[in-house]
């Protein structure tokens, strides 16, 4: 594994190499600085308002000698090295979770190599320009990994997936300069702008004669049984899991075995979202400021053909590799681009927000016909709303109570020479003198 973990690290047993991965070079937190590899979190920890420390490691070894190296480059080089050193008589699962294009630390959320930023001078907003540069370097990374697999003679028997984990952050105060245009909402919201994600899957095993745009319903939990099946396994061996095997759906463009999807159930904020075939119910809000349509389209001042021609003029390592292999099947790239686009009325209708205020009443949408969530049809289908709310309540009754705990001051990197560590392990547990007094007294009681 390379890159972002963000699945807990209070003890070593929760970290990647104790959770099935043979190796891990990257970071434990949700983000780091692109060049200094530190994490700054303003969560209030006891009397310390700032949580700050180095979060960059190779397994258990803290990496201090990588300071000043751009994180995307470090992760790409590591992935290339893993591929070069791999024994091809054995299968390889490589999980590369890039920092890009997530915001870094709030004191410098957007960072990219200056020579790359200068390529985007035509973008007026300076921070959007840097954001574009981070995407450009990420694009180069994809090409480098593709090339490495080709040079190792592994690409023809590979499945390559490129996917995000959530919608973009559009609030500059949170370090965000992305856009979910034309969709509604932001990351950490149940609106389509927060949860509807593009994904690319490429493999000779798909036997495609031309590019295909799959629009069937799929959930992130479906990747496990799908890839297990594609690798030759029987998904039934995985036991009772939430995911569905989508491999035949991708191979044959057949109907998805999934007909519904719990998209959100948050008992703390009181929000929920549920998808049933074409219909989607949204109940509650994560913050009404995010219930709108945010972000620029990114194409201001340009026509679609001119942007498209400019992109392809700049070339693609992936395209070059596939042409070398005789596997390039994109005859009309502009047609694929057009089929991928989500087209909605712009700007949104003036009454769209008033018609749906999910903090007051559940909203219902035909999400297939109305992906931008303009038209609330809850009043027209009260029986459907009741049925979907019943299903949500059923999930609620079956769900576990949230296990979230308050921040532990002993985890403050300041206690550990300003390094992020699994602080509840014995070698770190007693390093935080300033917190021990009050914490241990409470535990003794």
XYZ file of C-alpha atoms in Angstrom, residues 29-400:
372
model
C -4.066 10.942 8.922
C -6.646 12.367 6.538
C -4.159 14.701 4.843
C -0.631 16.112 5.108
C 1.337 18.977 3.611
C 2.487 18.203 0.079
C 6.110 19.178 0.777
C 6.655 19.079 4.558
C 4.479 15.969 5.185
C 3.122 17.348 8.464
C -0.481 17.309 9.603
C -2.089 20.342 11.230
C -5.406 19.665 12.940
C -7.133 22.409 14.906
C -9.278 19.950 16.863
C -9.167 21.084 20.479
C -6.962 18.691 22.435
C -7.176 19.436 26.186
C -5.389 22.772 26.609
C -3.671 22.528 23.234
C -5.730 24.119 20.426
C -3.428 22.813 17.674
C -2.440 19.259 16.762
C 0.724 19.321 14.650
C 3.368 16.794 13.704
C 5.186 14.812 11.041
C 3.083 12.023 9.529
C 5.224 10.279 6.918
C 6.545 6.764 7.296
C 7.731 3.595 5.627
C 6.188 0.852 7.726
C 7.183 1.789 11.271
C 10.123 3.970 10.189
C 9.502 7.730 10.350
C 10.667 9.383 7.114
C 12.402 12.654 7.888
C 14.743 12.609 4.891
C 11.872 13.098 2.420
C 11.157 16.652 3.606
C 10.801 18.986 0.628
C 9.900 16.228 -1.831
C 6.479 16.559 -3.448
C 4.217 13.847 -2.027
C 2.718 12.817 -5.371
C 6.216 12.220 -6.748
C 7.259 10.193 -3.689
C 4.174 7.992 -3.887
C 4.553 7.495 -7.639
C 8.215 6.498 -7.349
C 7.343 4.068 -4.551
C 4.595 2.452 -6.635
C 6.975 2.131 -9.592
C 9.580 0.485 -7.350
C 7.031 -2.015 -5.996
C 6.099 -2.973 -9.561
C 9.738 -3.259 -10.710
C 10.659 -5.473 -7.740
C 7.573 -7.681 -7.924
C 7.928 -11.424 -8.496
C 5.568 -11.918 -11.428
C 4.962 -15.558 -10.537
C 2.713 -14.191 -7.790
C -0.307 -11.855 -8.052
C -0.046 -8.215 -6.985
C -2.637 -6.006 -5.328
C -1.343 -2.432 -5.301
C -3.444 0.165 -3.485
C -2.145 3.658 -4.309
C -4.102 6.251 -2.286
C -2.762 9.631 -3.383
C -2.836 12.817 -1.314
C -3.726 14.663 -4.523
C -6.047 16.411 -5.006
C -7.043 16.714 -1.356
C -6.266 19.987 0.410
C -3.148 19.998 2.544
C -2.709 21.929 5.787
C -4.833 25.051 6.178
C -1.780 27.313 6.335
C -0.937 26.137 2.785
C -3.799 24.023 1.436
C -2.861 24.064 -2.242
C 0.671 23.126 -3.325
C 2.222 22.024 -6.598
C 5.591 22.336 -8.381
C 5.996 25.930 -9.666
C 6.876 24.786 -13.180
C 3.570 22.904 -13.379
C 1.548 25.800 -11.958
C 2.969 28.074 -14.658
C 1.355 25.877 -17.333
C -2.084 27.029 -16.152
C -1.731 30.808 -16.269
C -4.960 31.065 -18.255
C -6.910 30.067 -15.108
C -7.742 33.362 -13.409
C -8.201 32.154 -9.832
C -4.723 31.534 -8.410
C -5.798 28.700 -6.119
C -7.788 27.005 -8.875
C -4.602 27.247 -10.928
C -2.667 25.363 -8.244
C -5.519 22.866 -7.973
C -5.225 22.213 -11.709
C -1.488 21.677 -11.286
C -2.035 19.044 -8.585
C -4.370 17.235 -10.996
C -1.772 17.466 -13.760
C 0.891 15.825 -11.574
C -1.632 13.162 -10.544
C -2.341 12.524 -14.222
C 1.388 12.054 -14.814
C 1.447 9.592 -11.915
C -1.251 7.450 -13.514
C 0.802 7.365 -16.697
C 3.972 6.416 -14.808
C 2.274 3.502 -13.033
C 0.750 2.350 -16.316
C 4.155 2.507 -17.995
C 5.805 0.585 -15.134
C 3.235 -2.225 -15.417
C 3.810 -2.358 -19.174
C 7.596 -2.524 -18.843
C 7.241 -5.360 -16.320
C 4.952 -7.250 -18.768
C 2.143 -7.141 -16.203
C -0.289 -4.766 -17.877
C -1.959 -7.308 -20.173
C -3.103 -9.274 -17.120
C -3.993 -6.297 -14.927
C -7.172 -4.599 -13.768
C -6.591 -0.869 -13.362
C -9.091 1.218 -11.376
C -9.015 4.983 -10.904
C -11.617 6.288 -8.454
C -12.183 9.007 -5.866
C -13.507 8.591 -2.329
C -15.979 11.500 -2.199
C -17.020 14.700 -3.894
C -14.910 17.841 -3.892
C -14.506 20.364 -1.094
C -15.594 23.722 -2.504
C -15.211 25.912 0.586
C -11.929 27.913 0.539
C -12.139 28.222 4.345
C -11.683 24.448 4.433
C -8.847 24.635 1.913
C -11.110 23.557 -0.938
C -10.974 24.886 -4.484
C -12.694 21.988 -6.219
C -16.051 21.881 -7.948
C -18.909 19.395 -8.089
C -20.556 21.248 -10.970
C -23.337 20.803 -11.957
C -24.278 18.571 -9.018
C -25.743 19.685 -5.718
C -23.788 19.690 -2.460
C -20.270 19.219 -1.178
C -18.157 16.425 0.245
C -19.540 15.151 3.562
C -23.111 15.710 2.346
C -25.635 13.147 1.041
C -26.279 15.192 -2.121
C -24.994 13.846 -5.436
C -22.110 16.328 -5.371
C -20.840 14.577 -2.267
C -21.386 10.939 -3.191
C -21.704 10.466 -6.979
C -18.214 9.669 -8.194
C -16.708 9.026 -11.598
C -14.580 5.914 -11.877
C -12.466 4.397 -14.620
C -11.816 0.682 -14.912
C -9.494 -0.643 -17.614
C -8.462 -4.203 -18.315
C -7.923 -6.482 -21.311
C -9.988 -8.971 -19.277
C -13.081 -6.862 -20.033
C -12.755 -7.760 -23.748
C -14.093 -4.374 -24.839
C -14.174 -3.527 -28.529
C -14.952 0.120 -27.840
C -15.183 2.358 -24.741
C -18.268 1.801 -22.653
C -19.917 4.191 -20.196
C -21.546 2.123 -17.431
C -24.363 3.896 -15.599
C -25.644 1.023 -13.476
C -25.950 1.508 -9.721
C -22.760 0.552 -7.871
C -21.583 1.076 -4.290
C -18.018 1.220 -2.995
C -18.612 -2.042 -1.100
C -19.161 -3.775 -4.450
C -15.481 -3.510 -5.389
C -14.476 -6.341 -3.021
C -16.625 -9.161 -4.473
C -16.227 -7.777 -8.006
C -12.435 -7.833 -7.947
C -12.364 -11.105 -6.030
C -14.413 -12.667 -8.815
C -12.294 -11.060 -11.545
C -9.159 -12.477 -9.919
C -10.602 -15.985 -10.092
C -12.274 -16.292 -6.706
C -15.818 -17.234 -5.792
C -17.516 -14.272 -4.031
C -19.581 -16.727 -1.970
C -16.353 -17.601 -0.149
C -16.377 -14.085 1.313
C -19.380 -14.899 3.486
C -22.189 -12.484 4.296
C -21.038 -9.079 3.029
C -22.736 -5.886 1.877
C -21.227 -5.801 -1.613
C -22.510 -7.293 -4.871
C -20.420 -8.938 -7.587
C -20.583 -6.495 -10.508
C -18.153 -8.284 -12.841
C -20.831 -9.628 -15.208
C -22.505 -6.217 -15.211
C -19.244 -4.650 -16.380
C -18.522 -7.425 -18.891
C -21.960 -7.603 -20.460
C -23.455 -4.165 -19.741
C -26.266 -6.044 -18.009
C -28.512 -4.865 -15.192
C -26.914 -4.239 -11.833
C -27.671 -6.859 -9.171
C -27.984 -3.919 -6.785
C -31.415 -2.264 -6.618
C -30.976 -0.144 -3.500
C -28.279 1.634 -1.564
C -28.082 3.127 1.910
C -26.121 6.284 1.164
C -26.088 7.923 4.573
C -27.224 7.135 8.111
C -25.842 9.479 10.748
C -27.544 9.287 14.152
C -25.414 12.131 15.518
C -26.389 14.689 12.866
C -29.761 13.060 12.266
C -29.258 12.721 8.519
C -30.019 9.875 6.145
C -30.192 9.171 2.425
C -31.471 6.094 0.629
C -31.570 5.085 -3.029
C -34.216 2.678 -4.368
C -33.818 2.054 -8.101
C -34.390 5.459 -9.760
C -35.533 7.172 -6.569
C -33.474 8.858 -3.873
C -34.659 10.112 -0.482
C -32.690 12.745 1.465
C -33.600 13.479 5.081
C -31.847 16.074 7.255
C -28.851 18.278 6.545
C -25.152 18.340 7.366
C -25.282 22.135 7.155
C -27.712 24.143 5.081
C -24.888 26.178 3.522
C -23.874 22.997 1.688
C -27.378 22.202 0.433
C -26.858 24.386 -2.639
C -25.071 24.029 -5.993
C -21.459 25.133 -5.607
C -18.342 25.617 -7.646
C -17.476 26.839 -11.137
C -17.886 24.598 -14.158
C -14.205 25.005 -14.992
C -15.034 25.813 -18.594
C -15.759 29.518 -18.259
C -14.642 31.309 -21.396
C -14.076 28.093 -23.361
C -16.189 26.001 -25.679
C -16.260 22.235 -25.192
C -14.444 21.374 -28.427
C -11.614 23.823 -27.712
C -11.016 22.413 -24.202
C -11.207 18.890 -25.529
C -8.756 19.536 -28.360
C -6.343 21.242 -25.951
C -6.386 18.254 -23.582
C -5.660 15.712 -26.300
C -3.008 17.898 -27.903
C -1.024 17.617 -24.664
C -0.799 13.851 -25.041
C -1.225 10.951 -22.656
C 1.266 8.355 -21.446
C -1.591 5.882 -20.983
C -2.708 6.368 -24.594
C 0.890 5.996 -25.812
C 1.342 2.718 -23.917
C -1.957 1.281 -25.143
C -1.150 2.222 -28.735
C 2.216 0.450 -28.403
C 0.365 -2.653 -27.186
C -2.325 -2.438 -29.865
C -4.972 -2.025 -27.156
C -6.096 1.552 -27.845
C -9.815 1.330 -28.691
C -10.923 4.971 -28.418
C -11.936 5.949 -31.942
C -13.923 9.059 -31.027
C -12.759 10.503 -27.670
C -15.167 13.437 -27.923
C -18.113 11.036 -28.106
C -16.974 9.344 -24.867
C -16.560 12.751 -23.243
C -20.083 13.761 -24.234
C -21.595 10.524 -22.900
C -19.800 10.978 -19.571
C -21.123 14.470 -18.955
C -24.017 15.209 -16.630
C -26.196 17.863 -18.221
C -28.655 19.907 -16.187
C -30.412 23.224 -16.551
C -28.088 26.055 -15.599
C -28.341 27.961 -13.434
C -30.537 25.845 -11.134
C -34.239 26.833 -11.098
C -34.898 29.618 -8.594
C -37.375 27.498 -6.639
C -35.177 24.361 -6.467
C -33.819 25.044 -2.979
C -37.151 26.258 -1.578
C -38.860 23.143 -2.948
C -36.478 20.919 -1.005
C -35.247 21.893 2.442
C -34.269 18.515 3.805
C -33.694 19.886 7.308
C -37.476 20.389 7.501
C -38.965 17.520 5.481
C -37.589 14.545 3.515
C -37.008 15.221 -0.172
C -37.576 12.693 -2.956
C -35.951 12.789 -6.391
C -35.967 10.701 -9.537
C -32.197 10.683 -9.572
C -31.925 9.071 -13.012
C -33.957 11.815 -14.681
C -32.877 14.552 -12.260
C -29.230 13.948 -11.197
C -28.825 17.575 -10.113
C -31.631 17.214 -7.563
C -33.709 20.136 -8.774
C -37.239 18.704 -8.533
C -38.522 17.452 -5.187
C -41.376 15.009 -5.879
C -42.036 13.983 -2.251
C -45.488 15.609 -2.182
C -46.510 13.630 -5.267
C -45.475 10.271 -3.786
C -46.105 10.300 -0.016
C -46.495 6.512 0.081
C -43.033 6.073 -1.479
C -41.528 8.465 1.060
C -43.115 6.466 3.895
C -41.842 3.195 2.483
C -38.299 4.488 2.069
C -38.313 6.022 5.543
C -39.448 2.637 6.897
C -36.432 1.002 5.252
C -34.113 3.651 6.712
C -35.620 3.071 10.149
C -35.059 -0.660 9.724
C -31.373 0.002 9.059
C -31.343 2.325 12.058
C -32.669 -0.415 14.322
C -29.985 -2.834 13.102
C -27.080 -0.396 13.228
C -24.410 -0.238 15.905
